[in-house]
mmCIF file of C-alpha atoms in Angstrom:
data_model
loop_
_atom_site.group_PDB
_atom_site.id
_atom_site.type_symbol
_atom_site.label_atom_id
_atom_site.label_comp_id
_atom_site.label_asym_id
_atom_site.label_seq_id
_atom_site.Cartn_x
_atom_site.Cartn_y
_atom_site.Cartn_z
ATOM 1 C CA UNK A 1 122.935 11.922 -111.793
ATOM 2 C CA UNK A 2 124.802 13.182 -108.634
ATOM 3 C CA UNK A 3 125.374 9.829 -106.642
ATOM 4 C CA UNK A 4 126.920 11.530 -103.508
ATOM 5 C CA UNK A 5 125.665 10.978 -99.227
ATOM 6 C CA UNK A 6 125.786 14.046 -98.074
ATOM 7 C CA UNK A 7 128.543 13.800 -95.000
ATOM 8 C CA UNK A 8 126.001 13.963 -92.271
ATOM 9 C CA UNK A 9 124.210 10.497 -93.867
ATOM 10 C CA UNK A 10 127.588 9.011 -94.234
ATOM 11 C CA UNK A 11 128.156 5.838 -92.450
ATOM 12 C CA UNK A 12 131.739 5.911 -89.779
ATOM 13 C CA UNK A 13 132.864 2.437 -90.281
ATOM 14 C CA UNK A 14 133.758 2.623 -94.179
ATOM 15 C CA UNK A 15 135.191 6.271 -94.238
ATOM 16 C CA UNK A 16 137.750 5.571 -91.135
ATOM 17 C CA UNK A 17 138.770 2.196 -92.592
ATOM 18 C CA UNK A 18 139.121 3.969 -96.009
ATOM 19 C CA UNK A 19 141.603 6.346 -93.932
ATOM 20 C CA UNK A 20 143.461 3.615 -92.025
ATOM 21 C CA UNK A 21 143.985 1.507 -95.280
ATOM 22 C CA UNK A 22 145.649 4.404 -96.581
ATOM 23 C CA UNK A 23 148.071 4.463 -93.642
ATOM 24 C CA UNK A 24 148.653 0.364 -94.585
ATOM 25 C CA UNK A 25 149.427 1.486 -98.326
ATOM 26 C CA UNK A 26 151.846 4.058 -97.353
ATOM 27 C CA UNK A 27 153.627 1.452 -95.225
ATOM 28 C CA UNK A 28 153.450 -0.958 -98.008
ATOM 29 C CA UNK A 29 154.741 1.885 -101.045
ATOM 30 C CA UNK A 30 157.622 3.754 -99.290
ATOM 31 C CA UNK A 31 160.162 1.133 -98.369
ATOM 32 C CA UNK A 32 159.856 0.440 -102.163
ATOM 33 C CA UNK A 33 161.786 3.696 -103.030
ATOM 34 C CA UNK A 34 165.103 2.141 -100.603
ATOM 35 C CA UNK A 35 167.971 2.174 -103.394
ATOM 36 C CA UNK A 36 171.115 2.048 -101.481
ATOM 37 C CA UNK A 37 173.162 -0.605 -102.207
ATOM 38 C CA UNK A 38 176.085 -0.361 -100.347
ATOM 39 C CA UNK A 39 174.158 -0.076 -96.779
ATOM 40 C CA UNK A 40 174.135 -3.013 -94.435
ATOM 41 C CA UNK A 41 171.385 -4.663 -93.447
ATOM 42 C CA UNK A 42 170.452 -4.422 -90.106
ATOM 43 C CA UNK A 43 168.461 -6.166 -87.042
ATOM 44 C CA UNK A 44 165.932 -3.399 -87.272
ATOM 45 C CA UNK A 45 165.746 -3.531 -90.603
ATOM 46 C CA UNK A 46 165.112 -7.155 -90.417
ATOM 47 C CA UNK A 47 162.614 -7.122 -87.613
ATOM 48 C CA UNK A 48 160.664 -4.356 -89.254
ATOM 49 C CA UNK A 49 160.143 -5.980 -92.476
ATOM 50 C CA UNK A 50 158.831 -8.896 -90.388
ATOM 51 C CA UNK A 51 155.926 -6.993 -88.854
ATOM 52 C CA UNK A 52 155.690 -5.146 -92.167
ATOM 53 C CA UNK A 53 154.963 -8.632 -93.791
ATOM 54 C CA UNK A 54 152.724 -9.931 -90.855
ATOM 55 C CA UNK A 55 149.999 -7.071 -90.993
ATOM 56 C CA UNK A 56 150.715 -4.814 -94.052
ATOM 57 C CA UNK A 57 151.699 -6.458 -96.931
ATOM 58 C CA UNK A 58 149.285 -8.134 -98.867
ATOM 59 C CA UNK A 59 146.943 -6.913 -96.605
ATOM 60 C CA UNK A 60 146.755 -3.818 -97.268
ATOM 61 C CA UNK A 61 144.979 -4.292 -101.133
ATOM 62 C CA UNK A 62 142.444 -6.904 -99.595
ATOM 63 C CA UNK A 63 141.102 -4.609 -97.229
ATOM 64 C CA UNK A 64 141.037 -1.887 -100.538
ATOM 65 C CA UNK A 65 139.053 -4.494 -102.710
ATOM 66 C CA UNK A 66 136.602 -5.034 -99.195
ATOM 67 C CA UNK A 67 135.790 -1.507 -99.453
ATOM 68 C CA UNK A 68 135.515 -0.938 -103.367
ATOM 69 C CA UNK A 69 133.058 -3.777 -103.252
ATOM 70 C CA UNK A 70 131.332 -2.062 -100.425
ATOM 71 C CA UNK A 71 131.158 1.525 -102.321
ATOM 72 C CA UNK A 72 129.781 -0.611 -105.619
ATOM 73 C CA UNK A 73 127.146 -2.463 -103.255
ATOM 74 C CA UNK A 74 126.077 1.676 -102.022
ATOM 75 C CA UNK A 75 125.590 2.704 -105.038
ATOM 76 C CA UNK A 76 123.374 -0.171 -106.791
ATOM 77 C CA UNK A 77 121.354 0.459 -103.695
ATOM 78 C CA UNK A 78 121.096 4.197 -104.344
ATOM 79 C CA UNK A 79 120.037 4.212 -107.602
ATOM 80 C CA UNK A 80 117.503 1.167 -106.563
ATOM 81 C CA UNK A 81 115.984 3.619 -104.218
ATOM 82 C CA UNK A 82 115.828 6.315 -106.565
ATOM 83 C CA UNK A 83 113.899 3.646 -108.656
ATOM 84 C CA UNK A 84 116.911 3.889 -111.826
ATOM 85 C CA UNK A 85 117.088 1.303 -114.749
ATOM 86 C CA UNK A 86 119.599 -1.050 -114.339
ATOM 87 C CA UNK A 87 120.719 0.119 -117.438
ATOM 88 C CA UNK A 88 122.008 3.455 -116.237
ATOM 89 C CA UNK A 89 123.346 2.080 -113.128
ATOM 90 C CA UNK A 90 124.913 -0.115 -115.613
ATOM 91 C CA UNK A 91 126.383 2.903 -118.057
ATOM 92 C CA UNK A 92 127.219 4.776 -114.693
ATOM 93 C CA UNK A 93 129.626 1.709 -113.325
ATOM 94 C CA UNK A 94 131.220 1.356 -117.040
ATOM 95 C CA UNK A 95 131.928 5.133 -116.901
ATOM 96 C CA UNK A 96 133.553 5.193 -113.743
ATOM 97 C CA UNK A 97 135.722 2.185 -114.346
ATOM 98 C CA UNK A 98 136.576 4.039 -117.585
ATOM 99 C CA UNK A 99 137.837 7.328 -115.945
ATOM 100 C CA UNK A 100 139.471 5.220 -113.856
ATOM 101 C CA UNK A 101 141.781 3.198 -116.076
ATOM 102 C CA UNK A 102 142.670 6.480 -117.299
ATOM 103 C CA UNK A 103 143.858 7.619 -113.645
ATOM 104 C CA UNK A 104 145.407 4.740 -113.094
ATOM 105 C CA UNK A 105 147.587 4.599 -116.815
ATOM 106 C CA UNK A 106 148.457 8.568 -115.599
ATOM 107 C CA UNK A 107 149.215 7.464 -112.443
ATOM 108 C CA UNK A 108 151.831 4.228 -113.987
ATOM 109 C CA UNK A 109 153.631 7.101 -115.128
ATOM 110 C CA UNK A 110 154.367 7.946 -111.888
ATOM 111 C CA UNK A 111 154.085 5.646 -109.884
ATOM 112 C CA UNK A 112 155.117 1.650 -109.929
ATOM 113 C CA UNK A 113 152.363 -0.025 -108.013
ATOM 114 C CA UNK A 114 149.227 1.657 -109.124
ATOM 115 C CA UNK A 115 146.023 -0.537 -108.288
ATOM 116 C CA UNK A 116 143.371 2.011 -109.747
ATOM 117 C CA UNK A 117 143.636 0.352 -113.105
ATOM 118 C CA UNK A 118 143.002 -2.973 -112.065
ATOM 119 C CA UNK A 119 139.971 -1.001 -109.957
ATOM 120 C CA UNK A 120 139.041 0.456 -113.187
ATOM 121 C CA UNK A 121 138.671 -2.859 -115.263
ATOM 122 C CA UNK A 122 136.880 -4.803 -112.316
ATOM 123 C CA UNK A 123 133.886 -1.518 -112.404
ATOM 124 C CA UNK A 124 133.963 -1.649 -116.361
ATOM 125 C CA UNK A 125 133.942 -5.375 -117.305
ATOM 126 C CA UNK A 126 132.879 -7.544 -114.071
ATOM 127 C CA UNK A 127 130.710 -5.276 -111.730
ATOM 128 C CA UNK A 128 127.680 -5.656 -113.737
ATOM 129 C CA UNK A 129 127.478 -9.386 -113.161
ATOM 130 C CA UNK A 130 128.890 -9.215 -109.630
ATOM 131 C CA UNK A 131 126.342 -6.875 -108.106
ATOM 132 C CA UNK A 132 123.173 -9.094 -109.385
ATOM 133 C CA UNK A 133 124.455 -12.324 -107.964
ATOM 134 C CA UNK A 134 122.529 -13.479 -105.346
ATOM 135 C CA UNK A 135 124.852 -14.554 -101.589
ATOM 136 C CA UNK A 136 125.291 -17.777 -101.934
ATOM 137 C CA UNK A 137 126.707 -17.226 -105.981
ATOM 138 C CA UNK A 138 128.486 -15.456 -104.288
ATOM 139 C CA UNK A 139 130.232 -17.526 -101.604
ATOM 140 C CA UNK A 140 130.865 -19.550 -104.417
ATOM 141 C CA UNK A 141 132.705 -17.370 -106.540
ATOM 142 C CA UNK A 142 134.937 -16.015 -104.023
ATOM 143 C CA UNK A 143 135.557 -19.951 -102.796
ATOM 144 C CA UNK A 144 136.844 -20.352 -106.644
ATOM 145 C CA UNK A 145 138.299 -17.342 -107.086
ATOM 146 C CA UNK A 146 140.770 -17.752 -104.057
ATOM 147 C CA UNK A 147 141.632 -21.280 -104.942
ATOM 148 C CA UNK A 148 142.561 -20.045 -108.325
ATOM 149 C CA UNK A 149 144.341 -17.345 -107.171
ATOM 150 C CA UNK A 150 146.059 -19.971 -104.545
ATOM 151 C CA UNK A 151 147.454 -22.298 -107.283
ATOM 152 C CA UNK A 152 148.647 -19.548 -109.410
ATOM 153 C CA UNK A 153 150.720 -17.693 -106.639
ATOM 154 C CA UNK A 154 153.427 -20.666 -106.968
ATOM 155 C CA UNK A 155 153.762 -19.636 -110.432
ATOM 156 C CA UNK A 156 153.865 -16.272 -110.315
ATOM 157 C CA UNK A 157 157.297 -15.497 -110.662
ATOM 158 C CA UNK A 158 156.462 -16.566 -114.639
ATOM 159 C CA UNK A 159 153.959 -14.846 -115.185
ATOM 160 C CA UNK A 160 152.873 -11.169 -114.597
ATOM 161 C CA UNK A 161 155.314 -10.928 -111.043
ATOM 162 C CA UNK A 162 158.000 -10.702 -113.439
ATOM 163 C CA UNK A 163 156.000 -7.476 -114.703
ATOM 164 C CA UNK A 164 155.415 -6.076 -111.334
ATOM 165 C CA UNK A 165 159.402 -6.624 -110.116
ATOM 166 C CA UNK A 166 160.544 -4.745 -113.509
ATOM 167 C CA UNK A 167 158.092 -2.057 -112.932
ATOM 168 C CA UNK A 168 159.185 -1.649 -109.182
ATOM 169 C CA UNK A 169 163.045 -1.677 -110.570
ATOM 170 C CA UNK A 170 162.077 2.013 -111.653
ATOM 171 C CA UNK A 171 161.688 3.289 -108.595
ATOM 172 C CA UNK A 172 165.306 3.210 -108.434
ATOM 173 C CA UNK A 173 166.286 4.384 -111.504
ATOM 174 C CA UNK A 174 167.603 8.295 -112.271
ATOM 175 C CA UNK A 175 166.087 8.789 -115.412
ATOM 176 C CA UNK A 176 162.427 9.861 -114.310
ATOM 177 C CA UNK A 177 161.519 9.512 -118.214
ATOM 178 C CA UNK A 178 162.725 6.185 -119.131
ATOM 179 C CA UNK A 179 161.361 5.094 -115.731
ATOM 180 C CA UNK A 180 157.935 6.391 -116.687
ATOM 181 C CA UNK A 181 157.903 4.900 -120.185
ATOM 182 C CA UNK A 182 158.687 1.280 -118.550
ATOM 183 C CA UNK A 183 156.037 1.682 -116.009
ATOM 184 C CA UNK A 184 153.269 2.517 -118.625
ATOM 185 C CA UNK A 185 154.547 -0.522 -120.580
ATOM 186 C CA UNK A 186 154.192 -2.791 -117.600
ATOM 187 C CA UNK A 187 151.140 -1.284 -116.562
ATOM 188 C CA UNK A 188 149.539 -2.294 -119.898
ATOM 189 C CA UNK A 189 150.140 -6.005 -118.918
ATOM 190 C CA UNK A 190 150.114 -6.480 -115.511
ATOM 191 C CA UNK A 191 146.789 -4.187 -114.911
ATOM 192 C CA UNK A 192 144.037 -6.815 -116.394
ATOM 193 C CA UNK A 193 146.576 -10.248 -115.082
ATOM 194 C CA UNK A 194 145.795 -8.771 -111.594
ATOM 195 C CA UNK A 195 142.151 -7.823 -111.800
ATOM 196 C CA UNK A 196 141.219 -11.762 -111.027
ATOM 197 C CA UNK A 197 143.229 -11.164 -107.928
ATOM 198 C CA UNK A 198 141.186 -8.739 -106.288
ATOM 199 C CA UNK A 199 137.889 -9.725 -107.562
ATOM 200 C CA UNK A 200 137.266 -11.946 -104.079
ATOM 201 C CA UNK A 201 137.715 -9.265 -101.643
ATOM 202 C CA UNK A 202 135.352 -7.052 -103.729
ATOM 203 C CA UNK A 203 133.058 -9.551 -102.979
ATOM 204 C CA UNK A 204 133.186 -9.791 -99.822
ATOM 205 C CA UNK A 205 132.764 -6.204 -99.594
ATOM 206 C CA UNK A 206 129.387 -6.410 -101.394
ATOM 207 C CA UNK A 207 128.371 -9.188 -99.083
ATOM 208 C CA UNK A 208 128.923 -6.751 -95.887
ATOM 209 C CA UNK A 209 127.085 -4.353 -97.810
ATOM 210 C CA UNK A 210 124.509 -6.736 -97.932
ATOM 211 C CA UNK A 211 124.335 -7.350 -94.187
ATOM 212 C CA UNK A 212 124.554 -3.931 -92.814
ATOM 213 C CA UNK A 213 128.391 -4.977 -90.724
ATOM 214 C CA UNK A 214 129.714 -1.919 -91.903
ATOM 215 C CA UNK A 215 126.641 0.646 -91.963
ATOM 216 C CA UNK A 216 125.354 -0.728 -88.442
ATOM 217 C CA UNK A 217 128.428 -2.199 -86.603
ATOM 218 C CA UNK A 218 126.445 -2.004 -83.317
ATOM 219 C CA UNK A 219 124.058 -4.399 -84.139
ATOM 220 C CA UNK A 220 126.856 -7.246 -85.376
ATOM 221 C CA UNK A 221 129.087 -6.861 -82.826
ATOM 222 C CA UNK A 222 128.888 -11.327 -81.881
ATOM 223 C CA UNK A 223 130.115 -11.602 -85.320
ATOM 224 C CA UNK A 224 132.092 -8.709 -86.203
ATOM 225 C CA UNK A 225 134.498 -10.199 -83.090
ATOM 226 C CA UNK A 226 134.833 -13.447 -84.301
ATOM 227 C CA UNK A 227 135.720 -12.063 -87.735
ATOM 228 C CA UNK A 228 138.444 -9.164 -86.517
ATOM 229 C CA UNK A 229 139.711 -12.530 -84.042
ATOM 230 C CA UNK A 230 139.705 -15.684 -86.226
ATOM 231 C CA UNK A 231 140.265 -12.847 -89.548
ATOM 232 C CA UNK A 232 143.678 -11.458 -88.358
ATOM 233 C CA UNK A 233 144.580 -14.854 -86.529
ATOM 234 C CA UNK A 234 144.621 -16.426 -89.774
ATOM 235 C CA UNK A 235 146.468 -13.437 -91.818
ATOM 236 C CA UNK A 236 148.942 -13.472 -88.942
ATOM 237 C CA UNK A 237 149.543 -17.041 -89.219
ATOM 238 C CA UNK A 238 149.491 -17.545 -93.104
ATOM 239 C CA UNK A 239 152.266 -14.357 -93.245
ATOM 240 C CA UNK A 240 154.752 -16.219 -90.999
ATOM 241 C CA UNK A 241 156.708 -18.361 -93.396
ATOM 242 C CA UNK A 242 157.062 -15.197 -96.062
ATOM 243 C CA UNK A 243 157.970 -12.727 -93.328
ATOM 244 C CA UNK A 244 160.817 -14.947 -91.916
ATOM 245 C CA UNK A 245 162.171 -15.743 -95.390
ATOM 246 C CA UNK A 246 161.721 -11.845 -96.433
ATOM 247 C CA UNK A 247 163.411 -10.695 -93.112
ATOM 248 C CA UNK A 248 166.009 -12.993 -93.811
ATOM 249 C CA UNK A 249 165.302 -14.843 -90.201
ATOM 250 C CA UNK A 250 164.807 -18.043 -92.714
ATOM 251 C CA UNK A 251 167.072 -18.329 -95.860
ATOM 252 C CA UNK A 252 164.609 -21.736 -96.935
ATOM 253 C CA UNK A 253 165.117 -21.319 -100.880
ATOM 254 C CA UNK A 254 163.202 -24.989 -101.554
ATOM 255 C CA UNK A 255 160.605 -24.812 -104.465
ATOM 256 C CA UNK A 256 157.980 -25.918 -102.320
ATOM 257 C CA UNK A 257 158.518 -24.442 -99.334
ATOM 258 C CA UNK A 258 158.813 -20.856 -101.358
ATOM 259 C CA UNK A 259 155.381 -21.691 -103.233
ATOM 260 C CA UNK A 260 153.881 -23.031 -99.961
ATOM 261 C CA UNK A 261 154.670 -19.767 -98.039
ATOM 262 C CA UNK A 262 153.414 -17.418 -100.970
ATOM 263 C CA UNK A 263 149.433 -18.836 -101.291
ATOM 264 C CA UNK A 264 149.693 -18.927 -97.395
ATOM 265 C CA UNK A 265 150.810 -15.297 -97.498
ATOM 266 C CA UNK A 266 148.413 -14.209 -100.450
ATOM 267 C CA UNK A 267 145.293 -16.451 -99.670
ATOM 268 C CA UNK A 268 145.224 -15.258 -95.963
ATOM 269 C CA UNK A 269 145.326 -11.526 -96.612
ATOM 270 C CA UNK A 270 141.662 -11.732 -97.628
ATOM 271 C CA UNK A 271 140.988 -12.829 -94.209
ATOM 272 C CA UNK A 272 143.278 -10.122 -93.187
ATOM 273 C CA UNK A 273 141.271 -7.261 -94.655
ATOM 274 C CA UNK A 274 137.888 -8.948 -93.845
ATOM 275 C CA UNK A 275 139.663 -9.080 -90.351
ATOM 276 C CA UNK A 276 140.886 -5.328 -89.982
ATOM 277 C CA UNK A 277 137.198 -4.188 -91.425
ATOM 278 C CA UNK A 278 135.588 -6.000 -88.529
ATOM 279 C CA UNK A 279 137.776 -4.739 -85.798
ATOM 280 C CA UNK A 280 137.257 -1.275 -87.141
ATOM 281 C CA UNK A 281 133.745 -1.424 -86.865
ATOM 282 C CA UNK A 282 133.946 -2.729 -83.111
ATOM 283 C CA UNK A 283 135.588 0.313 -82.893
ATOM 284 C CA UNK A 284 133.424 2.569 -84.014
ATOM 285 C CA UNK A 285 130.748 1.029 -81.672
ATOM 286 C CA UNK A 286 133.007 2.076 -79.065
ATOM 287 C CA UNK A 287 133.526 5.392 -80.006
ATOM 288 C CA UNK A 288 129.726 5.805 -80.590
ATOM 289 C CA UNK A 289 128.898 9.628 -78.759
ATOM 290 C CA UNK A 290 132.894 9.853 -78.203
ATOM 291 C CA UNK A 291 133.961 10.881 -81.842
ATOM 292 C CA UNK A 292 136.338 13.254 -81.514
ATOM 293 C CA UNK A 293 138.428 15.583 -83.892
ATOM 294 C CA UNK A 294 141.032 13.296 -85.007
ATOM 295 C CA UNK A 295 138.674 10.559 -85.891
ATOM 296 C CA UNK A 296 136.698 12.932 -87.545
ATOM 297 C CA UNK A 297 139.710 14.155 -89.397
ATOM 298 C CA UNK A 298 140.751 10.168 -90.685
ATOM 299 C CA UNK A 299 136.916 9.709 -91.213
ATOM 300 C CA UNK A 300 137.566 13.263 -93.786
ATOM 301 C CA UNK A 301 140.792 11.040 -95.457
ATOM 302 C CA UNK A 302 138.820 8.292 -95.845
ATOM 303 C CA UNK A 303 136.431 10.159 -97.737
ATOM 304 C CA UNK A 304 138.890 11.285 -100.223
ATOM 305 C CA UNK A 305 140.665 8.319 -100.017
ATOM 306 C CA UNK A 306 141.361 8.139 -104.267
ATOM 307 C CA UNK A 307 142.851 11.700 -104.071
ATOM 308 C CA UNK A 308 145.261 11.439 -100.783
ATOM 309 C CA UNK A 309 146.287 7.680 -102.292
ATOM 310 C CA UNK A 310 147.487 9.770 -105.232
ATOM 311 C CA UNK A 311 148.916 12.328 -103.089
ATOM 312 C CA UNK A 312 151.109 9.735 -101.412
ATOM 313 C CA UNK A 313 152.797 8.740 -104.018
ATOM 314 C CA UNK A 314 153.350 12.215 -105.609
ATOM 315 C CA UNK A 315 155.195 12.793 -101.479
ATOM 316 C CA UNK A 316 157.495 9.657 -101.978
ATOM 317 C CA UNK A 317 158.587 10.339 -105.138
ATOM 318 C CA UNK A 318 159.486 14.049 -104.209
ATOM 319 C CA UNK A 319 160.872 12.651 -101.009
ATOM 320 C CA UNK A 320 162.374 9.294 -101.843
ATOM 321 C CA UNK A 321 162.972 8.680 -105.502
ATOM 322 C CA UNK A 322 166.722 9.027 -107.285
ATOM 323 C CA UNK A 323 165.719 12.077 -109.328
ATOM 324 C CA UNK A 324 164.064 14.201 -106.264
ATOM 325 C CA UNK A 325 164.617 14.459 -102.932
ATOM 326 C CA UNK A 326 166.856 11.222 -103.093
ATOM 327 C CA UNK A 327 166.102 10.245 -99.627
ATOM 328 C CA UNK A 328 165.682 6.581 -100.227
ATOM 329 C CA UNK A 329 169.262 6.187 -100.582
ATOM 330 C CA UNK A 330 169.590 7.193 -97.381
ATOM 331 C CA UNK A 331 167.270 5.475 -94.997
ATOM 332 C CA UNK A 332 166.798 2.234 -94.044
ATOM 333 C CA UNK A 333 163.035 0.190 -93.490
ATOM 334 C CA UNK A 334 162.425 1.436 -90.589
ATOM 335 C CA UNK A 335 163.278 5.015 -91.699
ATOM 336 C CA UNK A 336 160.975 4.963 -94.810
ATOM 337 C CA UNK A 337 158.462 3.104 -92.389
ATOM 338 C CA UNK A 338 158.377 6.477 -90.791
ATOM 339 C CA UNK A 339 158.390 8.521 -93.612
ATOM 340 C CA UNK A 340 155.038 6.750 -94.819
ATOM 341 C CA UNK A 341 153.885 7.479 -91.224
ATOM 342 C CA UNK A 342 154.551 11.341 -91.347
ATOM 343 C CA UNK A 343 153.312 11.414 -95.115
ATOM 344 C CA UNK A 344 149.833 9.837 -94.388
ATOM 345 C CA UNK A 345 149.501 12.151 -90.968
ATOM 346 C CA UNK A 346 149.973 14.975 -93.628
ATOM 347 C CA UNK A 347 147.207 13.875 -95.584
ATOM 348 C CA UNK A 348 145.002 13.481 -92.135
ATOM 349 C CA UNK A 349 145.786 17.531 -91.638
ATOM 350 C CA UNK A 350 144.966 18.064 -95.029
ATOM 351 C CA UNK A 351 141.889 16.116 -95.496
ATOM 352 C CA UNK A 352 140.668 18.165 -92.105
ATOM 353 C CA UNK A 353 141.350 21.349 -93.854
ATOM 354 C CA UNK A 354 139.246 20.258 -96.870
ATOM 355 C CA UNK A 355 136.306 18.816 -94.579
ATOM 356 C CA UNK A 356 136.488 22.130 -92.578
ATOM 357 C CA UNK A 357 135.721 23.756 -95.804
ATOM 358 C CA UNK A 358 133.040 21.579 -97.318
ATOM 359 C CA UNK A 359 135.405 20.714 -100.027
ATOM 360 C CA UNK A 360 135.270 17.158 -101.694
ATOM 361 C CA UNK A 361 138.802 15.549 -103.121
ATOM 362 C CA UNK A 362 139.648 17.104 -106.593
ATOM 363 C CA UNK A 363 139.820 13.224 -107.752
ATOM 364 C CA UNK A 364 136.764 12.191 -106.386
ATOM 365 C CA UNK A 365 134.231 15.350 -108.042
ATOM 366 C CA UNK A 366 135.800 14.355 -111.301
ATOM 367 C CA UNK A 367 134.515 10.746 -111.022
ATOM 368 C CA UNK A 368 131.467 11.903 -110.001
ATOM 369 C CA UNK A 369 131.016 14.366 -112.753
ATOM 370 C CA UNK A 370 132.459 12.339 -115.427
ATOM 371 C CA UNK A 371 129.729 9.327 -113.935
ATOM 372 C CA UNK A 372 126.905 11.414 -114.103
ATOM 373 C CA UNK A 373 123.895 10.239 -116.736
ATOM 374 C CA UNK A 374 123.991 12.204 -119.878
#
């Protein structure tokens, strides 16, 4: 069963913040691939990983599990309309999530950081039971979920964040083999211990589904403002402590102060991405009859947003990594902050050139294929 929109039915708001969170992912992946050890840290470097912590980090994923949630709310609804079992909607979820655990374990091989996996397990084992909950189960669940997720993040450093800083120790390494081999390892463990994690923004996304914010923007706008205002106020403010201890403006090192500053900093990047979603979508109000080619062109990343996330990390590898173009030895943050920006305005041009020839991303017509019914 072929569950695409054709592009001329496809909604603005969801494709252009699929293309801008791509942009936030880029920002968040490249500075990982900085190996020099002997260079000197610097103001900018300093003041750049500030802002980096403020609006990027940890708020990049949140607004990724918004819109997952989102795409699983579209297509329960299309296959409602076309009057499907819930059966196969069921078997067509499981397969995706499938196919995409086994993207994500190819891409561990390549990459440290990959979040399809964790993607992967949330379609195959929980988003059955999340799309039939009714709002308010809902609310609840998320409520739980982010208090759980709140009194673990003290802890994390014992658990699976000692998988996640082993498997980001590769990017530095110069044996691309026995780099690859430890990623898959981690990648085994740390895949299902962050699935929990991200389970509240998909929530939310289904919720916005629900109540038409991102498919008719002009007709929430009261609310979408006070959600973009009070949203990123509250990301801003609960990144503060983390981004002055990780720019090294505050060297606190106190167990509680640490473990106070990290659920601040994790806990308020779901309001972040709830936040960014909203102030996209006043956007797209605005640009309502005004759309011009360079929208168009992140709308076309945003709808092969899978592939191009993929294709960034294939670019800082060959730019950045030890055992290609080295260049992360090189820069500092603020240089691989604008090597993420010239990397994702490469996948802009490129996702233009696909739309301008009707062609889908390679990534995306394979999970569509391999979700078809049989």
């Amino acid at each position: 069963m072929n569950n695409t929109i054709p592009v001329a039915q496809r909604k603005l708001t969801p494709d252009l913040a699929r293309g801008f969170m791509l942009l936030f992912i880029a920002l968040a992946h490249a500075n990982l691939f900085l190996f020099s050890s002997d260079r000197e840290i610097t103001i900018t470097d300093q003041i750049t990983v500030f802002f980096r912590q403020l609006f990027i980090d940890s708020r990049a994923f949140p607004l990724f599990a918004i819109l997952f949630g989102y795409g699983l709310h579209k297509l329960y609804t299309r296959q409602e309309m076309k009057g499907a079992p819930w059966r196969e909607t069921k078997n067509i979820l499981k397969r995706r999530g499938s196919w995409m655990l086994v993207i994500g374990f190819l891409h561990a091989g390549l990459f440290f950081e990959d979040i399809i996996g964790v993607y992967g397990i949330i379609a195959l084992v929980f988003a059955g039971r999340l799309l039939r909950l009714s709002n308010r189960e809902m609310v609840v669940v998320t409520s739980i979920l982010l208090i759980v997720v709140g009194i673990i993040a003290p802890f994390m450093p014992r658990a699976y964040e000692t998988l996640l800083m082993a498997a980001a120790g590769t990017a530095v390494m110069e044996n691309p083999l026995e780099a690859s081999l430890i990623r898959i390892y981690e990648w085994i463990f740390y895949t299902p211990s962050l699935s929990y994690q991200y389970v509240p923004g998909v929530l939310i996304g289904i919720l916005l589904g629900r109540a038409g914010f991102l498919d008719n923007p002009e007709n929430h706008q009261k609310t979408l403002r006070k959600v973009a205002l009070i949203g990123l106020l509250l990301s801003i403010a609960g990144a503060i402590p983390i981004a002055l201890r990780s720019s090294l403006f505050w060297s606190g090192n106190g167990e509680i102060a640490v473990a106070a500053a990290k659920i601040l900093h994790i806990t308020s990047g779901y309001a972040g991405g709830a936040g960014w979603t909203a102030l996209i979508g006043l956007a797209v109000v605005r640009l309502e009859g005004k759309q011009g080619s360079f929208v168009s062109a992140i709308a076309a990343l945003g709808q092969r947003s899978l592939s191009f996330y993929l294709f960034q990390s294939v670019m800082f590898v060959l730019i950045l990594a030890p055992y290609a173009g080295g260049l992360g030895g090189h820069l500092g943050q603020l240089g691989s902050d604008l090597i993420a920006l010239l990397v994702w305005i490469l996948s802009v041009i490129l996702a233009a050139l696909l739309a301008g020839k009707s062609m889908r991303g390679p990534f995306e017509s394979f999970l569509r294929k391999k979700s078809k019914s049989s």
